Phi, psi and omega in degrees: 000126180282167182296332184272349181278159182257145178289160176300150176259146184235133176229137186239132174252119185253126177293140186281331186242017180207167179278010183274151177208162175243133175253123178256110182255110183260124179119155005281155180052220184265061176228140183227133177250134178252127180234148171267137178239113174269104186286343177279328180257353181059044181238153178237138178230126179288128177269279181214160170256143175242128173270090185163196184249127174248126185271094186295332181279356173251014184246165181201161177241145181292156181304326180274358177077008185272335182226162173214156176246136182218160175238130186222161177220131172241358175075011177271082192290342179263010181274175181297327180280347182082009179099338177221154178201151169255135182219153167247130184221166171285139179285141000255046188252171184254342182301124190280130165277330178215137188213144173224119179270160177203168188253012178205171178263014184295320175241180175125151181096179180177186185225151172269127172275315169216192187294339181234002181241131183233157166244125179242147182269082181190197183278175187293339183269008180288141164053050176229017185279321188277332185079000180282332184232151176232162187266146178227173178245089190291139180281351178281347176272089186257356181226160178258117180256008180077205178257178181091185186300319181300332184292342173255317185295314183294314174299328177296319177298315181296318178299324185267019169102002175273139178253131177296123185258188177281183184258014181233149174235116184050048176069011177253128181297136180251145184275346183252181175271128187259133169237151184218153176226136175281134179245164178294165172059037171077022178250155177227135177263127180249130172251121179255114182264115183257152173231117180079177182049043186276149175295163178301134180094351179259162176271189179298319177259129180208154184241155166225158185232145179226143170256128181235130178267166176298336179278356177097000179290144182234133169239128185258136178228085179300142180281000000 
C-alpha cells in the first residue's frame, strides 16, 4: 500500500437474536469482500468477493443471522440486473435467493423486520419472486429520509436502539445528523452521521462517534 492509498473500509452488520454478524470489507478499489463473523467462537469465514460496489448502508442481516439483504452495483448496464440489484442471500454469500434488478442507484436495499419479513426501498414488484420472504410496513420507519443510503441506514439505527437527537452538542451546532444511546454510569454515546466533506479515505457518507458524560466531558472517536 502506497502512502497515498487509503486502507480498506469495514462495516459490520450484527444479527439481533444470534451471535452471527457480517463484515463488509470494501477495498482495494472497487472490490468488496464479505465475511461471516461468529461472535461466540471469535472466528471469521470468508464468503465471497464482489468486483463492484456494495452499499453497506442499504444492507441488513436477519435477526437469526441466516440471511442478509444487500444492494450492489457492477455497472454492467446491459445485463439482466440492469447494472444494480437488490438481493436476499444466505450469509455470508452473494448468490441471490431473491433478486430485483434496476438501472440506477436511486433506489435499492432494504431491512429485515423479522426473519421472513422485509422492507425494501423500491417498487411494489421488488423481491417477490422466490416466495421465501414477504413485505411488511414496519412501524419503526416513522420518518421520511428520501432516497439514497440514509433512507435505509437511519431507520436501521432507530430499529436497533439509536434515538434521533438534536443538532447541537454542548450548545455547539453540529453539521451532521445526530443519533444517541444512553450508556451506564452517566455516559451517552453520540453517532454523528455526515454527508459529504469527508476526510481522506472516507466515502460520501461517514460517521464519527463521541462519548459525553453528564458532567459535559467529551471524548471523540472519528470513524
